Coordinates of C-alpha atoms and ligand atoms in Angstrom, one line a residue:
Chain A
M18 CA 0.0 0.0 0.0
S19 CA 1.3 3.4 -0.9
V20 CA 0.3 7.0 -1.3
L21 CA 0.4 8.6 -4.8
V22 CA 0.9 12.3 -5.2
F23 CA 0.3 14.3 -8.3
L24 CA 3.3 16.7 -9.0
E25 CA 1.6 19.4 -10.9
S26 CA 4.0 21.5 -13.0
A27 CA 4.0 24.7 -15.1
D28 CA 6.7 25.6 -17.6
G29 CA 8.8 22.6 -16.5
K30 CA 8.7 23.6 -12.8
V31 CA 6.9 21.7 -10.1
R32 CA 4.3 23.8 -8.2
K33 CA 5.1 24.5 -4.6
T34 CA 1.6 23.4 -3.6
S35 CA 2.4 20.0 -5.0
L36 CA 5.5 19.8 -2.9
E37 CA 3.2 20.6 0.1
A38 CA 1.1 17.7 -1.0
V39 CA 4.3 15.5 -0.9
S40 CA 4.9 16.7 2.6
Y41 CA 1.3 15.9 3.5
A42 CA 1.7 12.4 2.2
V43 CA 5.0 11.8 3.9
A44 CA 3.5 12.9 7.2
L45 CA 1.1 9.9 6.9
G46 CA 4.1 7.5 7.3
K47 CA 3.5 5.4 4.2
P48 CA 5.8 5.1 1.2
V49 CA 5.2 8.0 -1.2
T50 CA 5.3 7.8 -5.0
A51 CA 5.0 11.0 -6.9
I52 CA 3.9 11.3 -10.5
A53 CA 4.7 14.1 -13.0
L54 CA 3.3 14.4 -16.5
G55 CA 4.5 16.2 -19.6
A56 CA 7.8 18.2 -19.9
V57 CA 9.3 18.6 -16.4
N58 CA 12.9 19.5 -15.7
A59 CA 15.0 16.7 -14.1
E60 CA 16.1 18.8 -11.1
E61 CA 12.5 19.7 -10.5
L62 CA 11.5 16.0 -10.4
A63 CA 14.3 15.4 -7.9
L64 CA 12.6 17.9 -5.6
A65 CA 9.9 15.3 -4.8
G66 CA 12.7 13.2 -3.3
K67 CA 14.0 16.1 -1.3
Y68 CA 10.6 16.4 0.3
G69 CA 10.4 12.7 1.1
A70 CA 9.0 10.8 -1.9
S71 CA 10.7 7.5 -2.4
K72 CA 9.9 7.2 -6.1
V73 CA 9.0 9.6 -8.9
L74 CA 7.1 8.4 -12.0
H75 CA 7.6 10.6 -15.0
A76 CA 5.1 10.2 -17.9
S77 CA 7.0 12.3 -20.5
D78 CA 4.7 11.5 -23.4
E79 CA 4.7 14.7 -25.5
R80 CA 0.9 14.7 -25.8
L81 CA 0.9 15.4 -22.1
N82 CA 2.6 18.7 -22.5
Q83 CA -0.9 20.2 -22.8
P84 CA -2.5 19.9 -19.4
L85 CA -5.8 18.3 -20.5
V86 CA -7.9 17.1 -17.6
K87 CA -9.2 14.0 -19.3
A88 CA -5.8 12.7 -20.4
Y89 CA -4.3 13.5 -17.0
A90 CA -7.0 11.7 -15.2
S91 CA -6.5 8.6 -17.4
V92 CA -2.8 8.5 -16.7
I93 CA -3.1 9.2 -13.0
G94 CA -6.0 6.8 -12.5
K95 CA -4.0 4.1 -14.1
A96 CA -0.9 4.9 -12.0
M97 CA -3.1 4.6 -8.9
Q98 CA -3.9 1.0 -9.9
D99 CA -0.4 0.1 -11.0
E100 CA 1.1 1.4 -7.8
N101 CA -1.7 -0.2 -5.8
A102 CA -2.1 3.2 -4.1
E103 CA -4.8 3.4 -1.5
L104 CA -4.6 7.2 -1.4
L105 CA -4.1 9.8 -4.1
I106 CA -3.2 13.4 -3.0
L107 CA -3.3 16.5 -5.2
A108 CA -3.2 20.2 -4.5
N109 CA -6.4 22.1 -5.2
S110 CA -6.0 23.8 -8.6
S111 CA -7.7 24.4 -11.9
L112 CA -6.1 21.2 -13.1
G113 CA -5.7 19.1 -9.9
T114 CA -9.2 19.4 -8.6
P115 CA -11.1 18.2 -11.8
V116 CA -8.4 15.5 -12.3
A117 CA -9.1 14.2 -8.8
A118 CA -12.9 14.2 -9.3
K119 CA -12.5 12.2 -12.5
V120 CA -10.1 9.7 -11.0
A121 CA -12.4 9.3 -8.0
V122 CA -15.4 8.4 -10.3
K123 CA -13.2 6.0 -12.4
T124 CA -11.8 4.2 -9.4
G125 CA -14.8 4.3 -7.1
A126 CA -12.6 6.1 -4.5
A127 CA -14.1 8.3 -1.7
F128 CA -13.2 11.8 -2.6
V129 CA -12.9 15.0 -0.5
S130 CA -11.8 18.4 -1.8
N131 CA -10.6 21.5 0.1
V132 CA -8.9 19.5 2.9
V133 CA -7.2 21.8 5.4
E134 CA -5.2 19.6 7.7
L135 CA -3.7 16.1 8.2
P136 CA -6.3 13.3 8.5
D137 CA -7.4 11.8 11.8
T138 CA -6.8 8.1 11.6
S139 CA -7.4 7.2 15.2
S140 CA -10.6 5.5 14.2
G141 CA -11.3 5.2 10.5
F142 CA -10.0 8.0 8.3
S143 CA -11.5 11.5 8.6
V144 CA -10.4 14.9 7.3
K145 CA -11.3 18.5 8.0
R146 CA -12.5 20.4 5.0
S147 CA -13.3 24.1 4.4
I148 CA -17.0 24.8 3.7
Y149 CA -19.2 27.9 3.4
T150 CA -16.3 29.7 1.6
G151 CA -14.0 29.6 4.6
K152 CA -16.6 30.5 7.1
A153 CA -16.8 27.0 8.6
F154 CA -15.3 23.5 8.5
A155 CA -16.7 20.0 8.2
R156 CA -15.2 16.9 9.6
V157 CA -15.8 14.1 7.0
E158 CA -15.2 10.4 7.1
L159 CA -14.0 8.6 4.0
K160 CA -15.5 5.1 4.1
S161 CA -13.8 3.4 1.2
G162 CA -10.6 1.5 0.8
K163 CA -9.5 3.9 -2.0
K164 CA -9.4 7.6 -1.2
V165 CA -8.6 10.8 -3.1
L166 CA -7.9 14.1 -1.4
T167 CA -7.3 17.6 -2.8
L168 CA -5.6 20.0 -0.4
R169 CA -6.0 23.7 0.3
K170 CA -2.8 25.6 0.7
N171 CA -1.1 25.1 4.1
A172 CA -2.9 21.8 4.8
A173 CA 0.6 20.5 5.6
E174 CA 3.8 22.3 6.3
L175 CA 6.4 22.1 3.5
K176 CA 9.1 20.0 5.0
E177 CA 12.4 18.8 3.5
A178 CA 13.1 15.2 4.3
G179 CA 16.6 15.3 2.7
G180 CA 16.0 12.1 0.8
Q181 CA 16.5 11.1 -2.8
A182 CA 13.9 9.6 -5.1
E183 CA 14.5 7.2 -8.0
V184 CA 13.0 8.8 -11.1
K185 CA 11.4 6.2 -13.4
P186 CA 9.9 6.8 -16.8
Y187 CA 6.2 5.9 -16.8
A188 CA 4.8 4.6 -20.1
V189 CA 1.3 5.6 -20.9
S190 CA -1.3 4.2 -23.3
L191 CA -3.5 7.0 -24.4
S192 CA -6.2 6.9 -27.0
E193 CA -7.8 9.6 -29.2
A194 CA -10.7 9.6 -26.7
D195 CA -8.4 11.0 -24.0
F196 CA -8.0 14.2 -26.0
N197 CA -11.6 15.5 -26.1
A198 CA -10.6 19.1 -26.2
K199 CA -7.9 21.3 -27.5
I200 CA -6.1 24.1 -25.7
T201 CA -5.7 26.7 -28.5
S202 CA -3.7 29.2 -26.4
T203 CA -2.8 30.3 -22.9
E204 CA -2.4 33.7 -21.5
K205 CA -0.3 33.8 -18.4
A206 CA 1.1 36.5 -16.2
T207 CA 4.8 35.7 -16.0
G208 CA 7.4 36.8 -13.6
E209 CA 5.0 37.5 -10.8
V210 CA 4.2 35.5 -7.7
L211 CA 1.1 33.3 -8.3
L212 CA -1.7 34.5 -6.0
P213 CA -2.9 31.0 -4.8
E214 CA 0.7 30.1 -3.9
A215 CA 1.9 33.4 -2.5
E216 CA 3.2 33.4 1.2
I217 CA 2.4 37.2 1.3
V218 CA -0.4 38.9 -0.5
V219 CA -0.7 42.7 -1.0
S220 CA -4.2 43.6 -2.0
G221 CA -5.9 46.8 -3.0
G222 CA -9.5 48.0 -3.0
R223 CA -11.5 50.9 -4.3
G224 CA -9.7 53.1 -1.8
M225 CA -6.7 52.9 -4.2
K226 CA -8.7 55.3 -6.4
G227 CA -7.5 54.1 -9.8
P228 CA -5.2 51.7 -11.7
E229 CA -2.6 54.5 -12.1
H230 CA -1.8 54.1 -8.3
W231 CA -1.1 50.4 -8.4
G232 CA 2.6 51.1 -8.9
K233 CA 2.9 51.9 -5.3
L234 CA 1.2 48.7 -4.3
E235 CA 3.3 46.7 -6.7
E236 CA 6.5 48.2 -5.2
L237 CA 5.5 47.0 -1.7
A238 CA 4.6 43.6 -3.2
H239 CA 8.0 43.5 -4.9
V240 CA 10.0 44.2 -1.7
L241 CA 8.0 41.6 0.1
H242 CA 8.2 39.1 -2.8
A243 CA 4.4 39.1 -2.5
G244 CA 1.5 38.3 -4.9
T245 CA -0.9 41.1 -5.7
G246 CA -4.6 40.9 -5.2
C247 CA -7.7 43.2 -5.3
S248 CA -11.3 43.4 -4.3
K249 CA -14.1 42.6 -6.7
P250 CA -15.1 46.1 -7.8
V251 CA -11.4 46.7 -8.7
S252 CA -11.4 43.8 -11.2
D253 CA -15.0 44.6 -12.3
M254 CA -13.8 48.1 -13.3
G255 CA -10.9 46.6 -15.1
W256 CA -8.3 48.3 -12.9
R257 CA -6.7 44.8 -12.4
P258 CA -7.1 41.4 -14.1
H259 CA -9.9 39.1 -13.0
H260 CA -7.6 36.4 -11.7
E261 CA -6.4 38.8 -9.0
H262 CA -9.8 39.3 -7.4
V263 CA -9.9 37.8 -4.0
G264 CA -13.0 36.7 -2.1
Q265 CA -16.2 34.6 -2.2
T266 CA -16.4 34.8 -6.0
G267 CA -12.7 35.0 -6.6
V268 CA -9.5 33.5 -5.4
K269 CA -9.3 32.1 -1.9
V270 CA -5.9 32.8 -0.5
A271 CA -4.2 31.4 2.6
P272 CA -0.9 33.3 2.9
Q273 CA 1.2 33.9 6.0
L274 CA 0.5 37.6 5.6
Y275 CA -2.4 39.4 3.9
I276 CA -2.1 43.2 3.6
A277 CA -5.3 45.0 2.6
I278 CA -5.1 48.5 1.5
G279 CA -8.3 50.6 0.9
I280 CA -10.6 47.6 1.1
S281 CA -13.7 48.0 3.3
G282 CA -13.8 44.3 4.4
A283 CA -17.2 43.2 3.0
I284 CA -18.1 39.7 4.2
Q285 CA -17.7 38.4 0.6
H286 CA -14.2 39.7 0.5
L287 CA -13.4 38.3 4.0
A288 CA -14.5 34.9 2.8
G289 CA -11.5 34.7 0.5
V290 CA -8.9 35.8 3.1
N291 CA -10.0 34.4 6.5
S292 CA -7.5 31.5 6.2
S293 CA -4.6 33.9 6.3
K294 CA -2.3 33.6 9.2
C295 CA -1.9 37.3 9.8
I296 CA -3.9 40.2 8.4
V297 CA -2.8 43.8 8.2
V298 CA -5.5 46.4 7.3
I299 CA -4.7 49.9 6.1
N300 CA -7.8 52.1 5.7
K301 CA -8.5 55.8 6.3
D302 CA -11.9 55.0 7.9
P303 CA -11.4 53.8 11.6
E304 CA -14.9 52.2 11.3
A305 CA -14.0 50.0 8.3
P306 CA -15.4 46.5 9.0
F307 CA -12.1 44.9 7.9
F308 CA -10.4 46.1 11.2
K309 CA -12.6 43.5 13.1
A310 CA -11.0 40.7 11.0
A311 CA -7.5 42.1 11.3
D312 CA -4.5 41.3 13.5
Y313 CA -2.9 44.7 12.9
G314 CA -4.7 47.9 11.8
V315 CA -3.4 51.2 10.5
V316 CA -5.8 54.1 10.2
G317 CA -4.4 56.4 7.5
D318 CA -4.4 57.4 3.9
A319 CA -3.1 54.7 1.6
F320 CA -1.0 57.1 -0.3
D321 CA 0.8 58.2 2.8
V322 CA 1.0 54.8 4.6
L323 CA 2.0 52.6 1.6
P324 CA 5.4 54.3 0.8
R325 CA 6.2 54.5 4.5
L326 CA 5.6 50.7 4.9
T327 CA 7.7 50.0 1.8
E328 CA 10.5 52.1 3.2
A329 CA 10.3 50.4 6.6
I330 CA 10.5 46.9 5.0
K331 CA 13.4 47.9 2.8
A332 CA 15.2 49.3 5.9
A333 CA 14.6 46.1 7.9
K334 CA 16.2 43.9 5.2
Chain B
M30 CA -30.6 22.8 -28.5
K31 CA -31.3 21.5 -25.0
I32 CA -29.5 23.1 -22.0
L33 CA -29.6 21.8 -18.5
V34 CA -28.6 24.3 -15.7
C35 CA -27.8 22.8 -12.3
I36 CA -28.5 25.2 -9.5
T37 CA -27.9 25.2 -5.8
H38 CA -30.0 26.7 -3.0
V39 CA -27.5 28.3 -0.7
P40 CA -27.3 30.9 2.1
D41 CA -27.0 34.5 0.9
T42 CA -23.3 35.6 0.7
T43 CA -23.7 37.9 3.6
S44 CA -25.1 35.2 6.0
R45 CA -23.4 34.4 9.3
I46 CA -22.9 30.7 9.5
S47 CA -23.9 28.7 12.6
F48 CA -24.9 25.1 13.4
T49 CA -27.4 23.3 15.6
D50 CA -28.0 19.9 17.0
N51 CA -24.6 19.6 18.6
N52 CA -22.9 20.9 15.5
T53 CA -24.4 18.3 13.1
R54 CA -26.8 20.5 11.3
F55 CA -26.7 23.9 9.5
D56 CA -28.8 26.5 11.3
T57 CA -31.2 28.0 8.8
N58 CA -32.7 30.4 11.4
G59 CA -32.8 33.9 9.9
V60 CA -30.9 32.8 6.8
Q61 CA -32.0 34.0 3.4
F62 CA -31.5 31.5 0.6
I63 CA -30.5 32.4 -3.0
I64 CA -29.5 30.7 -6.2
G65 CA -25.7 30.0 -5.9
P66 CA -23.9 33.1 -7.4
Y67 CA -21.9 31.0 -9.8
D68 CA -25.1 29.0 -10.8
D69 CA -26.7 32.4 -11.5
Y70 CA -24.0 33.0 -14.1
A71 CA -24.6 29.6 -15.6
L72 CA -28.4 30.4 -15.8
A73 CA -27.8 33.8 -17.2
R74 CA -25.6 32.4 -20.0
A75 CA -28.2 29.7 -20.7
V76 CA -30.9 32.3 -21.1
E77 CA -28.6 34.4 -23.4
L78 CA -27.9 31.4 -25.6
K79 CA -31.6 30.6 -25.7
E80 CA -32.3 34.2 -26.8
K81 CA -29.5 34.1 -29.4
M82 CA -29.8 30.7 -31.0
G83 CA -33.0 29.1 -29.7
A84 CA -32.9 26.5 -27.0
T85 CA -34.9 25.0 -24.2
V86 CA -33.5 25.6 -20.7
T87 CA -34.2 23.1 -17.9
V88 CA -33.1 23.8 -14.3
L89 CA -32.3 21.0 -11.9
N90 CA -31.7 21.1 -8.2
V91 CA -31.0 18.2 -5.8
G92 CA -32.7 19.3 -2.6
G93 CA -35.7 19.2 -0.4
A94 CA -39.1 20.9 -0.9
E95 CA -37.6 24.1 0.8
T96 CA -35.6 24.8 -2.4
E97 CA -38.7 25.3 -4.6
P98 CA -38.9 29.1 -4.2
T99 CA -35.3 29.2 -5.5
I100 CA -36.2 27.0 -8.4
R101 CA -39.2 29.2 -9.2
K102 CA -36.8 32.2 -9.3
A103 CA -34.7 30.4 -11.9
L104 CA -37.9 29.8 -13.9
A105 CA -38.7 33.5 -13.6
I106 CA -35.3 34.4 -14.9
G107 CA -36.0 32.5 -18.1
A108 CA -35.7 28.7 -17.7
D109 CA -38.6 26.7 -19.3
D110 CA -39.0 23.9 -16.9
A111 CA -37.5 22.4 -13.8
I112 CA -36.6 19.1 -12.1
R113 CA -36.1 18.7 -8.4
V114 CA -34.5 15.5 -7.2
N115 CA -36.1 15.1 -3.8
A116 CA -33.0 14.4 -1.6
E117 CA -30.6 16.2 0.7
P118 CA -27.5 17.0 -1.2
T119 CA -25.1 15.4 1.2
D120 CA -21.9 15.1 -0.8
S121 CA -20.5 15.8 -4.3
F122 CA -20.6 12.2 -5.5
F123 CA -24.2 11.7 -4.5
V124 CA -25.3 15.0 -6.2
A125 CA -23.3 14.2 -9.3
S126 CA -24.8 10.8 -9.6
Q127 CA -28.3 12.3 -9.4
I128 CA -27.5 15.0 -12.0
A129 CA -25.9 12.4 -14.4
E130 CA -29.1 10.4 -14.2
H131 CA -31.1 13.3 -15.7
A132 CA -28.5 15.0 -17.9
K133 CA -28.6 12.4 -20.7
G134 CA -29.9 13.9 -23.9
F135 CA -28.9 17.5 -23.1
D136 CA -26.5 19.2 -25.5
L137 CA -25.0 21.5 -22.9
V138 CA -24.9 21.1 -19.1
L139 CA -24.1 24.4 -17.3
M140 CA -23.2 24.6 -13.6
G141 CA -21.5 27.0 -11.3
R142 CA -17.8 26.8 -10.7
E143 CA -18.6 25.8 -7.2
S144 CA -21.4 25.7 -4.7
I145 CA -20.9 28.3 -2.0
D146 CA -22.0 26.0 0.8
Y147 CA -20.2 22.7 0.1
N148 CA -17.5 24.4 -2.1
G149 CA -16.5 21.1 -3.7
G150 CA -15.8 22.6 -7.1
V151 CA -16.1 19.1 -8.4
V152 CA -19.6 18.2 -9.4
H153 CA -19.2 19.3 -13.0
A154 CA -16.0 17.2 -13.4
M155 CA -17.8 14.2 -11.8
V156 CA -20.9 14.5 -14.0
G157 CA -18.6 14.9 -17.1
E158 CA -16.9 11.6 -16.2
M159 CA -20.1 9.8 -15.5
L160 CA -21.6 10.9 -18.8
G161 CA -18.4 10.4 -20.7
V162 CA -18.4 13.9 -22.1
P163 CA -15.8 16.7 -21.6
S164 CA -16.1 19.1 -18.7
F165 CA -14.4 22.4 -18.0
S166 CA -14.3 24.8 -15.1
P167 CA -14.1 27.7 -14.3
V168 CA -15.3 28.9 -17.7
M169 CA -15.4 32.7 -18.2
K170 CA -16.5 32.7 -21.8
L171 CA -18.5 30.2 -23.8
D172 CA -19.6 30.5 -27.4
I173 CA -21.2 27.9 -29.6
E174 CA -21.0 27.6 -33.4
G175 CA -22.7 24.5 -34.7
T176 CA -21.4 21.8 -32.4
A177 CA -18.1 23.6 -31.8
V178 CA -17.7 25.3 -28.5
K179 CA -15.1 27.9 -27.8
M180 CA -14.3 28.7 -24.2
A181 CA -11.9 30.6 -22.0
R182 CA -11.1 29.1 -18.6
E183 CA -9.4 30.7 -15.7
I184 CA -6.2 29.1 -14.6
E185 CA -3.7 30.0 -11.9
G186 CA -2.5 33.5 -12.9
G187 CA -4.1 33.6 -16.3
K188 CA -6.4 32.2 -18.9
E189 CA -6.6 29.1 -21.1
Y190 CA -8.5 29.2 -24.4
L191 CA -10.1 25.9 -25.4
E192 CA -12.1 24.2 -28.1
A193 CA -14.3 21.2 -27.7
S194 CA -17.6 19.9 -29.1
L195 CA -21.1 19.4 -27.8
P196 CA -22.2 17.7 -25.7
L197 CA -20.2 19.0 -22.7
V198 CA -20.4 20.2 -19.1
A199 CA -19.2 23.6 -18.0
G200 CA -18.8 25.2 -14.6
C201 CA -19.3 28.9 -15.0
Q202 CA -18.0 32.1 -13.4
E203 CA -18.0 35.8 -14.3
P204 CA -17.8 37.4 -16.8
I205 CA -19.5 34.7 -18.8
A206 CA -22.8 36.6 -18.6
E207 CA -24.5 39.4 -16.7
W208 CA -26.7 38.3 -13.8
K209 CA -30.3 38.5 -14.7
I210 CA -33.1 39.9 -12.5
P211 CA -36.5 38.4 -13.0
N212 CA -39.1 40.8 -14.4
M213 CA -42.9 40.9 -13.6
R214 CA -43.8 38.8 -16.6
G215 CA -41.2 36.2 -15.7
I216 CA -42.4 36.0 -12.1
M217 CA -46.0 35.5 -13.2
S218 CA -45.2 32.9 -15.9
A219 CA -42.9 31.0 -13.5
K220 CA -45.8 30.0 -11.3
T221 CA -47.2 27.8 -14.0
K222 CA -44.0 26.4 -15.6
P223 CA -43.6 22.7 -15.1
L224 CA -41.6 21.6 -12.0
K225 CA -41.2 17.9 -11.8
V226 CA -40.3 16.3 -8.5
V227 CA -38.4 12.9 -8.8
E228 CA -37.1 10.6 -6.2
P229 CA -33.3 10.1 -6.0
K230 CA -31.5 7.0 -7.4
A231 CA -29.8 4.9 -4.7
V232 CA -26.1 5.7 -4.3
D233 CA -23.6 4.1 -2.0
K234 CA -22.3 7.0 0.1
N235 CA -18.6 6.7 0.9
V236 CA -18.2 10.2 2.3
V237 CA -20.0 11.1 5.5
V238 CA -20.1 14.4 7.4
Q239 CA -19.6 13.8 11.1
K240 CA -19.8 17.3 12.4
F241 CA -19.3 21.0 11.7
E242 CA -16.9 23.5 13.2
L243 CA -16.6 27.3 13.2
P244 CA -13.1 28.9 13.0
A245 CA -11.5 30.0 16.2
P246 CA -12.5 33.6 17.0
K247 CA -9.9 36.3 16.1
G248 CA -8.1 38.1 18.9
A249 CA -8.4 41.9 19.2
V250 CA -6.8 44.0 16.4
K251 CA -3.7 45.9 17.4
M252 CA -3.8 49.4 16.1
I253 CA -0.5 50.9 14.9
P254 CA -0.2 54.7 14.3
A255 CA 0.3 55.6 10.6
D256 CA 3.8 57.1 11.3
Q257 CA 5.0 54.0 13.1
M258 CA 5.6 51.6 10.2
T259 CA 9.0 50.5 11.6
D260 CA 7.1 49.3 14.6
L261 CA 4.6 47.4 12.4
V262 CA 7.4 45.7 10.5
N263 CA 9.1 44.7 13.8
R264 CA 5.9 43.3 15.1
L265 CA 5.3 41.3 11.9
K266 CA 8.8 39.9 12.4
T267 CA 8.9 39.1 16.1
E268 CA 5.3 38.9 17.3
A269 CA 3.4 37.5 14.3
K270 CA 6.5 35.8 12.8
V271 CA 5.3 36.2 9.3
L272 CA 8.2 38.2 7.7
Ligands
FAD23 C1 -22.7 37.8 -4.6 C2 -21.6 38.7 -4.3 C3 -20.3 38.2 -4.3 C4 -19.2 39.1 -4.1 N1 -18.0 38.6 -4.1 C5 -16.9 39.4 -3.8 C6 -15.6 38.9 -3.8 O1 -15.3 37.8 -4.1 N2 -14.6 39.8 -3.5 C7 -14.8 41.1 -3.1 O2 -13.8 41.8 -2.8 N3 -16.1 41.6 -3.1 C8 -17.1 40.8 -3.5 N4 -18.4 41.3 -3.5 C9 -18.5 42.8 -3.3 C10 -18.5 43.2 -1.9 O3 -19.8 43.1 -1.3 C11 -18.0 44.7 -1.7 O4 -18.8 45.5 -2.5 C12 -16.5 44.9 -2.2 O5 -15.7 43.9 -1.5 C13 -16.1 46.3 -1.8 O6 -14.8 46.5 -2.4 P1 -13.8 47.6 -1.8 O7 -13.6 47.3 -0.4 O8 -12.7 47.7 -2.7 O9 -14.7 49.0 -2.0 P2 -15.4 49.9 -1.0 O10 -16.4 49.1 -0.2 O11 -15.9 51.1 -1.7 O12 -14.3 50.3 0.1 C14 -13.3 51.2 -0.2 C15 -12.5 51.3 1.1 O13 -11.4 52.1 0.9 C16 -11.3 53.1 2.0 N5 -10.5 54.2 1.4 C17 -11.0 55.1 0.5 N6 -10.0 56.0 0.2 C18 -8.9 55.6 0.9 C19 -7.5 56.1 1.0 N7 -7.1 57.1 0.4 N8 -6.7 55.4 1.9 C20 -7.1 54.3 2.6 N9 -8.4 53.8 2.5 C21 -9.2 54.4 1.7 C22 -12.7 53.4 2.4 O14 -12.7 53.8 3.8 C23 -13.4 52.0 2.2 O15 -13.3 51.3 3.4 C24 -19.5 40.5 -3.7 C25 -20.8 40.9 -3.7 C26 -21.8 40.1 -4.0 C27 -23.2 40.6 -3.9
AMP24 N1 -27.6 20.1 -4.9 C1 -27.4 20.5 -6.1 N2 -28.3 20.6 -7.0 C2 -28.1 21.0 -8.3 N3 -26.8 21.3 -8.7 C3 -25.8 21.3 -7.8 C4 -26.0 20.8 -6.5 N4 -24.8 20.9 -5.8 C5 -23.9 21.3 -6.7 N5 -24.5 21.5 -7.9 C6 -23.9 22.1 -9.2 O1 -22.5 21.8 -9.2 C7 -21.7 23.0 -9.2 C8 -20.4 22.7 -8.4 O2 -20.8 22.4 -7.1 P1 -19.7 21.8 -6.0 O3 -18.9 20.8 -6.7 O4 -20.5 21.4 -4.8 O5 -18.8 23.1 -5.7 C9 -22.7 24.0 -8.6 O6 -22.3 25.3 -8.9 C10 -24.0 23.6 -9.2 O7 -24.1 24.1 -10.5

């Protein structure tokens, strides 16, 4: 019996959230096999070993360079059987989550998404999952021999185990039917920190007054090596791209530090940030509801506080 | 063309969440229920497609009798008829199995990217797999030409443009369409549109909710004067240990 982890990659690099999934699997104390698909750099594959996987399967078939859910689910479902894995673990993502769902249906595994911490195996196998958009949790029991979990960020601490994994090519047999869609193009913001993976997020709301002021916010994000986010009206007005919008109807983030600037703290916004470890709110209105959800608050004008904070961080480095 | 839109009946996004019966049941006291916001996008796109190219739009909900006002609202927005599978939607696999049972014969199955109560984000993918048709989510743009479907899907830090053919399943999110508000005529006609109630098919449940929990309450906020940013940075380092 073993645990299989999907190593999701982008541009040849393994996603940090997938390495967290390896750490999660290792913490269960069973042998861990990781599987990567498509073009992935060799040193990136080796990372799985560093975090404690004992084996890495690499399906390098060219047709897998396009991350198509159906084909990925076929390969991973098959690997779960070949490896006799009782448990498959993936990071929640636009690829990992639907792949998990399909594998679960194929294999008859019990499937839980949005898992936030290690399982309780004292009697049976149960996990805690996030529900009501981060406003609550449910403890769910998985009652099947085979199980599939997708993890929220920070479900397990990223931990180096200092090992080495043997990387093995994994042969796939794919049919036409596995390619039921075509990705015609991709648009990706490059060179920035991906919001769902960011350890620090700097986010701006309507209080930032207009897209022309985002330079100040980006400068703070840059010195902190942070991802940038925004409130819904900001993306609705086109000040920022849609994928930066945080909240109930946008990205749910779970960073170590969330800095909100000129955001009122509507309940729909809070739903996307309440898993953050520490929240700093900067708002000129001392009555802004966001202060109630904050760890640290600064009452002041964003255009005055932002540069001061950026300077203070630079000075502390 | 036949379009199926799967809608959830969920607490309004401003609801405070609490539980009763020793934390085993959601407390509906004082809670207002709505069509899931993402499902609302799916419905709006279905109605747009119907207006543009002609289609029938059926809405489906897996839920108890209490969801009927929400289903009627979807009919008022422009769906033609409705199916309610009379069962408590306990987990994604159960719900997907019920939907798949009724989704055969539809050209397009539209859902929300996720339900805002269970937040699985997976029912569309499960239904796609059960029906053996492609599924995509979260879809921000969906256009149909003949049987060809062109879509834009949000991915981490960007967008992916896709082509596939009908039949397919899509989990929708903004800006796929503008939310629609029912008008008087819609509300009147919704009262007489067909709403069929069917019993669920038996499904082995392998996922069981044991209990619910609320997050630990936040401690009091520490206010830092605006000219003390060095102090804030120090606290983030030594007190909060996040820098
Ligand atoms: C179904 C539904 C889903 C939604 N989903 C989301 C979601 O996912 N994410 C989301 O963010 N919203 C969402 N919303 C919208 C949400 O209700 C709020 O309208 C929105 O979050 C407000 O954005 P804001 O805080 O940027 O703007 P505002 O509410 O206008 O707040 C601006 C804030 O900036 C402060 N300010 C102004 N000038 C300055 C200055 N110079 N310096 C410092 N502070 C200043 C003000 O005091 C105020 O607090 C949703 C709404 C609905 C109905
Ligand atoms: N009980 C339900 N009845 C009808 N459709 C549902 C139900 N639950 C989920 N769905 C559909 O599946 C989508 C994804 O739900 P989920 O996987 O729970 O996040 C929702 O946006 C709905 O379109």
